[in-house]
Short mmCIF file of C-alpha atoms in Angstrom, two decimals:
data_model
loop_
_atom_site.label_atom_id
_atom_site.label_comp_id
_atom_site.label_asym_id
_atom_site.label_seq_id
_atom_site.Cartn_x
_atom_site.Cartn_y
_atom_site.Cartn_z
CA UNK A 4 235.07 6.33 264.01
CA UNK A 5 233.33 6.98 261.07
CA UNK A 6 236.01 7.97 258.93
CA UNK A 7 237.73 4.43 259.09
CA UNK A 8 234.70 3.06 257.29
CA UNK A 9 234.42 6.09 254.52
CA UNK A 10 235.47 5.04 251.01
CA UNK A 11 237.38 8.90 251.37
CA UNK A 12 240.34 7.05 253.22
CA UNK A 13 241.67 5.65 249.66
CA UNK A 14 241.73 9.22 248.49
CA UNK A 15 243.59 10.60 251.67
CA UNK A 16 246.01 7.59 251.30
CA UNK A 17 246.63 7.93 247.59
CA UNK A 18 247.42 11.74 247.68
CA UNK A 19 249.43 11.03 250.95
CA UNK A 20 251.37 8.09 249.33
CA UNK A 21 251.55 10.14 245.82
CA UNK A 22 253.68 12.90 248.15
CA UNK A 23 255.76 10.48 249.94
CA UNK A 24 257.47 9.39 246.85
CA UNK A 25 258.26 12.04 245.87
CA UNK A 26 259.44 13.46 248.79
CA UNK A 27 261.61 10.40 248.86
CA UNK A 28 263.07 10.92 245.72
CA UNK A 29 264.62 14.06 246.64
CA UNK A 30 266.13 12.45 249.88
CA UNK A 31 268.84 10.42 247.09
CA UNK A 32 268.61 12.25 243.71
CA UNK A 33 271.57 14.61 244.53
CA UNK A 34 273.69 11.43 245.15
CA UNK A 35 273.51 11.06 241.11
CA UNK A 36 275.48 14.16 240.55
CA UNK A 37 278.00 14.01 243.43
CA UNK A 38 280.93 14.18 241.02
CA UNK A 39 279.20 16.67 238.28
CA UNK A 40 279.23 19.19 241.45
CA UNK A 41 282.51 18.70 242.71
CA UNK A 42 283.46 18.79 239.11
CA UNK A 43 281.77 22.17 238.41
CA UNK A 44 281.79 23.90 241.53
CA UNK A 45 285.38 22.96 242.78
CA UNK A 46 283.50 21.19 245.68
CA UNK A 47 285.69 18.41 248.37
CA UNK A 48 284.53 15.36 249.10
CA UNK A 49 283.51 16.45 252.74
CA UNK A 50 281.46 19.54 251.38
CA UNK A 51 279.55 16.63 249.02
CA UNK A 52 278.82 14.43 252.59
CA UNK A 53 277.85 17.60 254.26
CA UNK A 54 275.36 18.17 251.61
CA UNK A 55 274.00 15.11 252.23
CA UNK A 56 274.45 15.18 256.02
CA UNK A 57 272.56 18.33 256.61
CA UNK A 58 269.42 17.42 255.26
CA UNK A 59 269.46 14.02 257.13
CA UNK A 60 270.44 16.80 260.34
CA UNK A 61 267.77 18.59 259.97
CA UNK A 62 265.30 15.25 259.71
CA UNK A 63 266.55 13.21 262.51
CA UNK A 64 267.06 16.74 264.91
CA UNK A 65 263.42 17.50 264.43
CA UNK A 66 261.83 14.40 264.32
CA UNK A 67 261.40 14.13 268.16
CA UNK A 68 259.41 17.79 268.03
CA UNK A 69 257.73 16.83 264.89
CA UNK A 70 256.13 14.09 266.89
CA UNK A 71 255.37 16.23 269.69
CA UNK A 72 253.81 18.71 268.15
CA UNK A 73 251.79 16.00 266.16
CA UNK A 74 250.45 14.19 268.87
CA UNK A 75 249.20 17.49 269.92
CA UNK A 76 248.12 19.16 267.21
CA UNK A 77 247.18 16.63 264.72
CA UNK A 78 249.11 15.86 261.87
CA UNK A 79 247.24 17.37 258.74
CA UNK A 80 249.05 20.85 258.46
CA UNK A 81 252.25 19.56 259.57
CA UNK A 82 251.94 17.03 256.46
CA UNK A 83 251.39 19.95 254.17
CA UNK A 84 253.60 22.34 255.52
CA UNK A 85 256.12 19.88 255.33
CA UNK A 86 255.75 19.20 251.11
CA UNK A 87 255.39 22.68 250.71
CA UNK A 88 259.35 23.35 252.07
CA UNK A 89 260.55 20.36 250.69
CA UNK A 90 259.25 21.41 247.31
CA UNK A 91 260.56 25.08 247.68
CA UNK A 92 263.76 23.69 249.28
CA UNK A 93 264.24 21.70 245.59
CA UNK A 94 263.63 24.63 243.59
CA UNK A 95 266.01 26.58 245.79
CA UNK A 96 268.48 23.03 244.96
CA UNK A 97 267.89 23.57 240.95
CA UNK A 98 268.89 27.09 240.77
CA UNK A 99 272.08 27.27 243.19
CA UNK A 100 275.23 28.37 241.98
CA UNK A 101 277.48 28.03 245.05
CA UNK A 102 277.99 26.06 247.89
CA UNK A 103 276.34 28.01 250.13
CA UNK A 104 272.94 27.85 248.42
CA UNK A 105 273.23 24.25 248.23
CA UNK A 106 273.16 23.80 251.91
CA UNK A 107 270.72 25.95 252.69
CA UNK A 108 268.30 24.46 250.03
CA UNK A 109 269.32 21.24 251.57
CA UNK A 110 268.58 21.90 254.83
CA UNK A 111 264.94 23.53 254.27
CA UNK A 112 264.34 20.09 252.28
CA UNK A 113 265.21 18.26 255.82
CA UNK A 114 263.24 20.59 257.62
CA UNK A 115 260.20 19.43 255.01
CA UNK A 116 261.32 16.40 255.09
CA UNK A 117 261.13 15.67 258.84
CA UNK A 118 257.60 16.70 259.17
CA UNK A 119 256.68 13.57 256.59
CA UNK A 120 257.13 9.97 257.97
CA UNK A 121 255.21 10.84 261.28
CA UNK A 122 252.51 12.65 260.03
CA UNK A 123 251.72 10.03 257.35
CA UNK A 124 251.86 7.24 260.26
CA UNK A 125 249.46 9.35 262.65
CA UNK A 126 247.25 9.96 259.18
CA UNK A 127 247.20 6.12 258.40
CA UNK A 128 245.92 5.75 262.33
CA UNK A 129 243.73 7.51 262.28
CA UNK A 130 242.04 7.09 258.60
CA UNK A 131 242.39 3.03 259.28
CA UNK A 132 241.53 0.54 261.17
CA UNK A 133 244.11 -1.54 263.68
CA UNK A 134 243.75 -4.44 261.18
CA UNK A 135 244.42 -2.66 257.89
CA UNK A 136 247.40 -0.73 259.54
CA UNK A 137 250.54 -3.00 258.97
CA UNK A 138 249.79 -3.77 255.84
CA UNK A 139 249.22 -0.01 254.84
CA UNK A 140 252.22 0.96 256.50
CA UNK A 141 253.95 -1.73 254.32
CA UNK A 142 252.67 -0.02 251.26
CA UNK A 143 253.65 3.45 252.34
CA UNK A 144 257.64 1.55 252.90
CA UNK A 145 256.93 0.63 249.12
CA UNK A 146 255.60 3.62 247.64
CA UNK A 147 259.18 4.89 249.01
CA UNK A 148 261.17 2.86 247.92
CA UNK A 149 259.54 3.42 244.56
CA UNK A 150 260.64 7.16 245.29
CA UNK A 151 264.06 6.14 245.90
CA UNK A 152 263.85 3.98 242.44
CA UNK A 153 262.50 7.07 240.52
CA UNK A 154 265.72 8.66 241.91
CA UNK A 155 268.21 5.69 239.74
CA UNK A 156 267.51 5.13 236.22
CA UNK A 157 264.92 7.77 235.23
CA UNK A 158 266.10 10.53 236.92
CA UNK A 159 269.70 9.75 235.60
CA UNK A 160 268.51 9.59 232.50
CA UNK A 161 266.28 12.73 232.63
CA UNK A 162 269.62 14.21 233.93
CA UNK A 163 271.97 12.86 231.02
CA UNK A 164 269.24 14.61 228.26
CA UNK A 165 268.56 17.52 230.04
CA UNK A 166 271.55 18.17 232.64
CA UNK A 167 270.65 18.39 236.42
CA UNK A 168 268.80 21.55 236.78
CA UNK A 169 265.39 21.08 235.18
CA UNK A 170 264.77 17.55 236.61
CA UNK A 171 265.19 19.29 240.06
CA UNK A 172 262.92 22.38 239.12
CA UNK A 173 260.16 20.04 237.92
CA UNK A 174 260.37 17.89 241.03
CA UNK A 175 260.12 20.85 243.20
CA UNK A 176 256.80 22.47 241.53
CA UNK A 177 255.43 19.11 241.31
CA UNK A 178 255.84 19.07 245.20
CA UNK A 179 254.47 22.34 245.73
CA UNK A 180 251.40 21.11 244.07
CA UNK A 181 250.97 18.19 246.16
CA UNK A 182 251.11 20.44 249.36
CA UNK A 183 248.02 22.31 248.07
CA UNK A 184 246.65 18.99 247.31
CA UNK A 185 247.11 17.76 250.75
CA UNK A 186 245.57 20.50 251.84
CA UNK A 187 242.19 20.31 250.06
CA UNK A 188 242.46 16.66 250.83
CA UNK A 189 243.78 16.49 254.69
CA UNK A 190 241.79 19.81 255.75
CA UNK A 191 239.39 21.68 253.45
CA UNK A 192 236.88 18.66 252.50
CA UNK A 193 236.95 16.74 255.68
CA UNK A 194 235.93 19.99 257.65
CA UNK A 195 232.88 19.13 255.50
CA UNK A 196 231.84 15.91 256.46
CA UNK A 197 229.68 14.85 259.20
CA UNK A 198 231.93 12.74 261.59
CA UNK A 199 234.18 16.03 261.86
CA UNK A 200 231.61 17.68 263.74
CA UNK A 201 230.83 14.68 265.86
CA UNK A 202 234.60 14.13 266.62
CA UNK A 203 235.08 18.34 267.92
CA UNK A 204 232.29 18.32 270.34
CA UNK A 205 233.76 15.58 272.26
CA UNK A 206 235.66 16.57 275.60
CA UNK A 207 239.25 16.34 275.40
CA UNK A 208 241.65 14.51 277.73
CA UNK A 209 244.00 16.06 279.58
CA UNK A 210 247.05 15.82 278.15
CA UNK A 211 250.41 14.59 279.85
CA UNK A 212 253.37 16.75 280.67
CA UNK A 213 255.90 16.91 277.82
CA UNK A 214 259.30 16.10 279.84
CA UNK A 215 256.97 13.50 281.49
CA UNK A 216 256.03 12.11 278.98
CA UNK A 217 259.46 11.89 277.12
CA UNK A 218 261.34 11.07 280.34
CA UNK A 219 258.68 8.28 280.68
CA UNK A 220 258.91 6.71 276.93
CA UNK A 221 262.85 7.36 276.49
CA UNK A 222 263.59 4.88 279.87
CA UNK A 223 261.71 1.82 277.94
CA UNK A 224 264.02 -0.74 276.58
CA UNK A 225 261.47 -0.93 273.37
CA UNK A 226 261.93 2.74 272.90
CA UNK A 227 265.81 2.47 271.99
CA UNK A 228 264.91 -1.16 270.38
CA UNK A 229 262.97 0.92 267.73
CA UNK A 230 265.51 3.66 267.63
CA UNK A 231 268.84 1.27 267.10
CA UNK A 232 266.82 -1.04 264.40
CA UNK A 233 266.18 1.98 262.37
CA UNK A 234 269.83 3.07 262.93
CA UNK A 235 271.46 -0.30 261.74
CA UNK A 236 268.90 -0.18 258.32
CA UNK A 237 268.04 2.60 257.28
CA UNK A 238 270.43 5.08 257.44
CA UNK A 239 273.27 2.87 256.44
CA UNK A 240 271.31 2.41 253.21
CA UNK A 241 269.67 6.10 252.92
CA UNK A 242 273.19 7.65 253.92
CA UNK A 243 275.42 5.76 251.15
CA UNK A 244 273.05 5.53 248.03
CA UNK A 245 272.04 9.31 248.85
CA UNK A 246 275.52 10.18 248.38
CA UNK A 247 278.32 7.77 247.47
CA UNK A 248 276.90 4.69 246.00
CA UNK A 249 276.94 6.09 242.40
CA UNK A 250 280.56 7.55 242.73
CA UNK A 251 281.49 3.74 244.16
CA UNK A 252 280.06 2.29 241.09
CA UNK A 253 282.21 4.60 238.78
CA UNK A 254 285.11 4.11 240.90
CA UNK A 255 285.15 0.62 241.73
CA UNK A 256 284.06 -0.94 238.10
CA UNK A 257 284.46 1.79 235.74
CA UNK A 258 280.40 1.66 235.48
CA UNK A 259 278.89 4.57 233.54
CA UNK A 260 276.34 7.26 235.84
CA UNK A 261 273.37 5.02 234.34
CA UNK A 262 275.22 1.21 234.51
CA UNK A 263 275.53 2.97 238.55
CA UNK A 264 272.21 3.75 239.20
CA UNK A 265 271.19 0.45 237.96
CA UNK A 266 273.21 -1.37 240.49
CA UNK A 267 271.22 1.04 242.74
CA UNK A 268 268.07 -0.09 241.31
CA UNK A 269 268.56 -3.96 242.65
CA UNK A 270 269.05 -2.72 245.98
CA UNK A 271 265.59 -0.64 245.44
CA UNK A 272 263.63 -3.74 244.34
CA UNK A 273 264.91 -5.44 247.42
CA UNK A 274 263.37 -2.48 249.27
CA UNK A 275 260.35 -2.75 247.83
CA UNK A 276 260.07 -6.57 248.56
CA UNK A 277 260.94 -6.23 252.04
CA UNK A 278 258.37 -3.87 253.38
CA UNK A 279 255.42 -6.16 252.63
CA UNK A 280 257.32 -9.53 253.19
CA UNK A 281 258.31 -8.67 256.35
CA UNK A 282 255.41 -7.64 257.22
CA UNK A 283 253.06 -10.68 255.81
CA UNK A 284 256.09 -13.00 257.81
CA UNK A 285 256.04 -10.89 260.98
CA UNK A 286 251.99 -11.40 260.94
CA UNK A 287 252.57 -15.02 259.88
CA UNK A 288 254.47 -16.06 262.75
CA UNK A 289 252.91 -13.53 265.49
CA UNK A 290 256.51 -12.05 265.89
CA UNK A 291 258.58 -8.97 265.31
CA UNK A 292 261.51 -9.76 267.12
CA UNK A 293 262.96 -13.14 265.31
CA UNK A 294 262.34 -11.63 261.69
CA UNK A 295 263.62 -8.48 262.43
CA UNK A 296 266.96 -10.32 264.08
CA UNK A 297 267.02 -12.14 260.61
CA UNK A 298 267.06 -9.32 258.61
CA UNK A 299 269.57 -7.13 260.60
CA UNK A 300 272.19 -10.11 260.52
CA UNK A 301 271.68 -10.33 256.70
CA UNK A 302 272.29 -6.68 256.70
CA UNK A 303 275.59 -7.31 258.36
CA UNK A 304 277.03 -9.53 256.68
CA UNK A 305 275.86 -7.63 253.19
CA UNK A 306 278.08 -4.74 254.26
CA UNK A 307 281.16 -6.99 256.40
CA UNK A 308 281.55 -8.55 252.73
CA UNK A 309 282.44 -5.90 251.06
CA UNK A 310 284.93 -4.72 253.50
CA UNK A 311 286.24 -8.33 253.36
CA UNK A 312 287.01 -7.84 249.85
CA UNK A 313 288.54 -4.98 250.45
CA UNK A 314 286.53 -2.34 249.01
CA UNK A 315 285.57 -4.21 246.21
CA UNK A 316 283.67 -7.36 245.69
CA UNK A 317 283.85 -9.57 242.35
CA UNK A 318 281.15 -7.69 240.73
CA UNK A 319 278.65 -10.48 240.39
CA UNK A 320 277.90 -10.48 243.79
CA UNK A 321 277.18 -6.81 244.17
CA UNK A 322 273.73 -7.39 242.95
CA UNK A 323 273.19 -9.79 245.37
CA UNK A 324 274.69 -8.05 248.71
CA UNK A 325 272.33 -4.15 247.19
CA UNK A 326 269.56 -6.64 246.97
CA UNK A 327 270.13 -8.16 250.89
CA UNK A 328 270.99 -4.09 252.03
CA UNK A 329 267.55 -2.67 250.47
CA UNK A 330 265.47 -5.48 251.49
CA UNK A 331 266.95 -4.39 255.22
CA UNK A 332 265.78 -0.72 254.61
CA UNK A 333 262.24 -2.23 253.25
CA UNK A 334 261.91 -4.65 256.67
CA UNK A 335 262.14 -1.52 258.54
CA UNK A 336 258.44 -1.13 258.57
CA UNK A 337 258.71 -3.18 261.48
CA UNK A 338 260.18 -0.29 263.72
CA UNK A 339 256.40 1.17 263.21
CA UNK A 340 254.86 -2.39 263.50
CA UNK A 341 256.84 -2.34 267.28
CA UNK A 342 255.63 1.39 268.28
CA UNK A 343 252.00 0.69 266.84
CA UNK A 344 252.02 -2.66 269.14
CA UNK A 345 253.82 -1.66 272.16
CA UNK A 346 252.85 1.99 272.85
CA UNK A 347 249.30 3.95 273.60
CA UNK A 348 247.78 5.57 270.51
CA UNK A 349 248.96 9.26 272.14
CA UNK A 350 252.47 8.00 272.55
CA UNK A 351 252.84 6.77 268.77
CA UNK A 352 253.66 10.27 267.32
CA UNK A 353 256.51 10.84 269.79
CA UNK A 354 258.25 7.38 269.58
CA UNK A 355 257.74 7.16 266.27
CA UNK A 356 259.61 10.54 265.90
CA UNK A 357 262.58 9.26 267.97
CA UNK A 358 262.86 5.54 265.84
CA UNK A 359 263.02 7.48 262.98
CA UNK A 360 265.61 9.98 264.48
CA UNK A 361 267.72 6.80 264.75
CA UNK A 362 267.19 6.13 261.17
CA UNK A 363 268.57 9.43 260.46
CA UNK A 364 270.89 10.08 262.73
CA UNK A 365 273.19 7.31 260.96
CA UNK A 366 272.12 8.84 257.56
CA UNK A 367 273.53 11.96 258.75
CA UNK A 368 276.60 10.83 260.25
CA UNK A 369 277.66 8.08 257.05
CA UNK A 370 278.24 10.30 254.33
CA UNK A 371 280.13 13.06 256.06
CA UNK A 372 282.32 10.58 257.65
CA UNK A 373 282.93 8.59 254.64
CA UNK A 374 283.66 11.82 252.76
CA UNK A 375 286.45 12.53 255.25
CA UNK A 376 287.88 8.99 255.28
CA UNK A 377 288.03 9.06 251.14
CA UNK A 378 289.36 12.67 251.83
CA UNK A 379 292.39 11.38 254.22
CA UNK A 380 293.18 8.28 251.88
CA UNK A 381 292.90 10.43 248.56
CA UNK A 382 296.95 10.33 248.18
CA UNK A 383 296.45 6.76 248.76
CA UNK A 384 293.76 6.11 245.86
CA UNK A 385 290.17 6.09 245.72
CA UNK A 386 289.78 1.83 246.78
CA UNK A 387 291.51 2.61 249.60
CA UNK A 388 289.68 5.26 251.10
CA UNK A 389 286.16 3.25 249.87
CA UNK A 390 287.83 0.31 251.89
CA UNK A 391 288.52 2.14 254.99
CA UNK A 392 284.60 4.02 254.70
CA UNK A 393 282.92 0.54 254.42
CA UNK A 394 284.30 0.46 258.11
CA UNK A 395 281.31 2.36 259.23
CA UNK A 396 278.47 1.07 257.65
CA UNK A 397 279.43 -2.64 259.37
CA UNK A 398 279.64 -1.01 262.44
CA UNK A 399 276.16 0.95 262.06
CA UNK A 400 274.44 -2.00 261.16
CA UNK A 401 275.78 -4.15 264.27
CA UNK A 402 274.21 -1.26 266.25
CA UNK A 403 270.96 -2.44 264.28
CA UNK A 404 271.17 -5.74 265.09
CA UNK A 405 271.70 -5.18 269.30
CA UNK A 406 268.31 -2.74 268.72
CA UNK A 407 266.68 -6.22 267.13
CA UNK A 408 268.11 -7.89 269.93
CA UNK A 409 266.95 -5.36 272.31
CA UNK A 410 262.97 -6.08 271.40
CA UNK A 411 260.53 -7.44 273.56
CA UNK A 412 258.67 -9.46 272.71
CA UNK A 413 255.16 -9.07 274.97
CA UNK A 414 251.91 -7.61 274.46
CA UNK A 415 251.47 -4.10 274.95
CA UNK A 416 249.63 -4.95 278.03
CA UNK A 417 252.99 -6.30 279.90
CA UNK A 418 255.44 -4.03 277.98
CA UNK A 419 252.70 -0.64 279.27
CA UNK A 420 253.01 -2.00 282.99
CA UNK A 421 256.52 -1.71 282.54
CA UNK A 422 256.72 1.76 281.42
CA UNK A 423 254.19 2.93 283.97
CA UNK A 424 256.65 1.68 286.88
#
């Protein structure tokens, strides 16, 4: 295609890239004023990991239609219509003055949200070339995490000088913008340019049968690999620094909001090391499965530690265990590295939806349930209940490591033969 070889593709990646931080930004920034609402609006625990939870709902419940519908469609308007809500879902966020607002302008930012991740990977497909692809798609992994770091120090510190509202108004126009961006970028000029033309007159395939199709994909063993790997690393790490990592820092050590999101901040630059190492190692050693293993058992034993020490580790090795849990959420580029390699080009949108589900599945189900387990030990004191919480992110993460254990490793090929029988 021509369009892999156009020097456009850096601007559709850029403006692409430029939305997907900040779009990742909003998926933690209300974790830095957890207490500040309960504080002000009389709000539980439980309502604060619903907050979280129904955004992350919203994301993994869609993400299988998202997908659908992308593979289908194409992914351009989905990518826009999905900054568009998240930005007016953040506005909505900055000028709420009860509960009930906050959900709802939580749950339209998941429903922006969802349409992100697998749009951008279809995009990168099909502006790119097979070659350039993994390490793009490790670049994307650390222009988020550079979202989630623009959600620690600066935006706490935009927050301390200015209180919480304006940082998320700004955010939310500034998102708004970058939907009409994508727009003129994604759709309006490329409707221009010659290979468009030469790309609509050819016939189209006929297209297999949804329920088919999913029945088909969701029997493959490297199907749920995908979907437990991004379970076990991602939403263990999107779920508790979206919502109760900065009140854990106050708790635990007596840290200041800032000191918090500063602890935060290791665990980001572990994220952003991750996505390309483990992607330059996976390449370097022709091999997803073994690195992938490697990372998921260091993501274990991150979180078992801290349970070990009951809630609370000396505090000179917290650096060390955020570092080992973000570098797990950066490796997970790999779950795309296994759907790009093991599935057909028209099956990518639709597995790719249902790994990321997995991602966000645990991201929905962490900080509700840890909200109700510091909720049931409250009499008991905070350390317990954050004791008794670190329960689940162990267990999510073993689930990560059988997915890592689950891959296979053969060429697409052998692993296509399979799912055909």
């Amino acid at each position: 295609m021509e369009k892999q070889n156009s020097k456009y593709r850096w601007v559709v990646f850029v403006s692409v890239l430029l939305t997907y931080l900040l779009i990742v930004s909003q998926r933690t920034a209300p974790g830095l004023i957890s207490d500040q609402l309960m504080k002000d609006f009389n709000i539980t625990a439980s309502t604060i990991g619903l907050l979280a939870s129904i955004q992350f709902f919203a994301y993994a419940g869609l993400q299988i239609p998202v997908g659908i519908l992308s593979d289908r469609f194409g992914p351009n308007y989905f990518l826009v219509s999905g900054a568009i809500l998240t930005g007016l879902g953040t506005l909505m966020y900055s000028l709420a003055t009860n509960e009930v607002v906050f959900l709802f302008a939580r749950l339209l930012v998941g429903i922006g949200d969802a349409a992100i991740w697998v749009n951008l990977v279809l995009i990168l497909s099909q502006w790119f070339k097979v070659r350039e692809f993994v390490g793009l798609l490790g670049i994307a992994g650390m222009a988020g995490s550079l979202g989630f770091l623009l959600a620690t120090v600066p935006f706490s510190a935009w927050i301390s000088h200015s209180g919480w509202r304006p940082p998320f108004f700004t955010t939310g126009i500034l998102l708004v913008l970058c939907g009409v961006l994508l727009y003129f970028v994604l759709i309006k000029k490329p409707k221009t340019m010659p290979w468009n033309h030469s790309v609509s007159k050819k016939a189209k395939k006929p297209r297999e049968k949804t329920l088919i199709l999913l029945r088909r994909i969701f029997s493959t063993r490297q199907a749920w690999a995908a979907f437990f790997c991004h379970f076990g690393t991602v939403g263990t790490y999107v779920g508790f620094i979206g919502s109760w990592a900065v009140p854990y820092g106050m708790h635990a050590y007596d840290l200041s909001r800032s000191d918090a999101s500063q602890l935060i901040m290791i665990g980001l630059f572990g994220s952003i090391i991750g996505a390309p190492l483990a992607g330059w190692v996976s390449s370097r050693f022709d091999s997803i499965k073994v690195p992938y293993v490697v990372v998921h058992c260091m993501v274990v034993i991150s979180w078992t530690s801290i349970l070990l020490f009951n809630g609370k580790p000396p505090y000179f090795l917290m650096p060390f265990i955020f570092f080992l849990i973000g570098f797990g959420n950066g490796a997970s580029s790999l779950t795309f590295a296994i759907v790009r390699k093991f599935f057909d080009m028209k099956e990518v949108g639709v597995v790719s939806g249902f790994a990321n589900m997995g991602g966000f599945l645990s991201a929905v189900l962490l900080p509700s349930l840890f909200g109700k387990v510091l909720d049931h030990f409250h009499a008991a004191g905070v350390l317990v209940g954050y004791h008794y919480g670190f329960i689940i992110p162990v267990l999510f993460s073993l689930a990560g490591l059988m997915g890592g254990l689950f891959i296979v490793e053969k060429s697409r090929a052998v692993v296509q033969t399979q799912v055909n029988e």
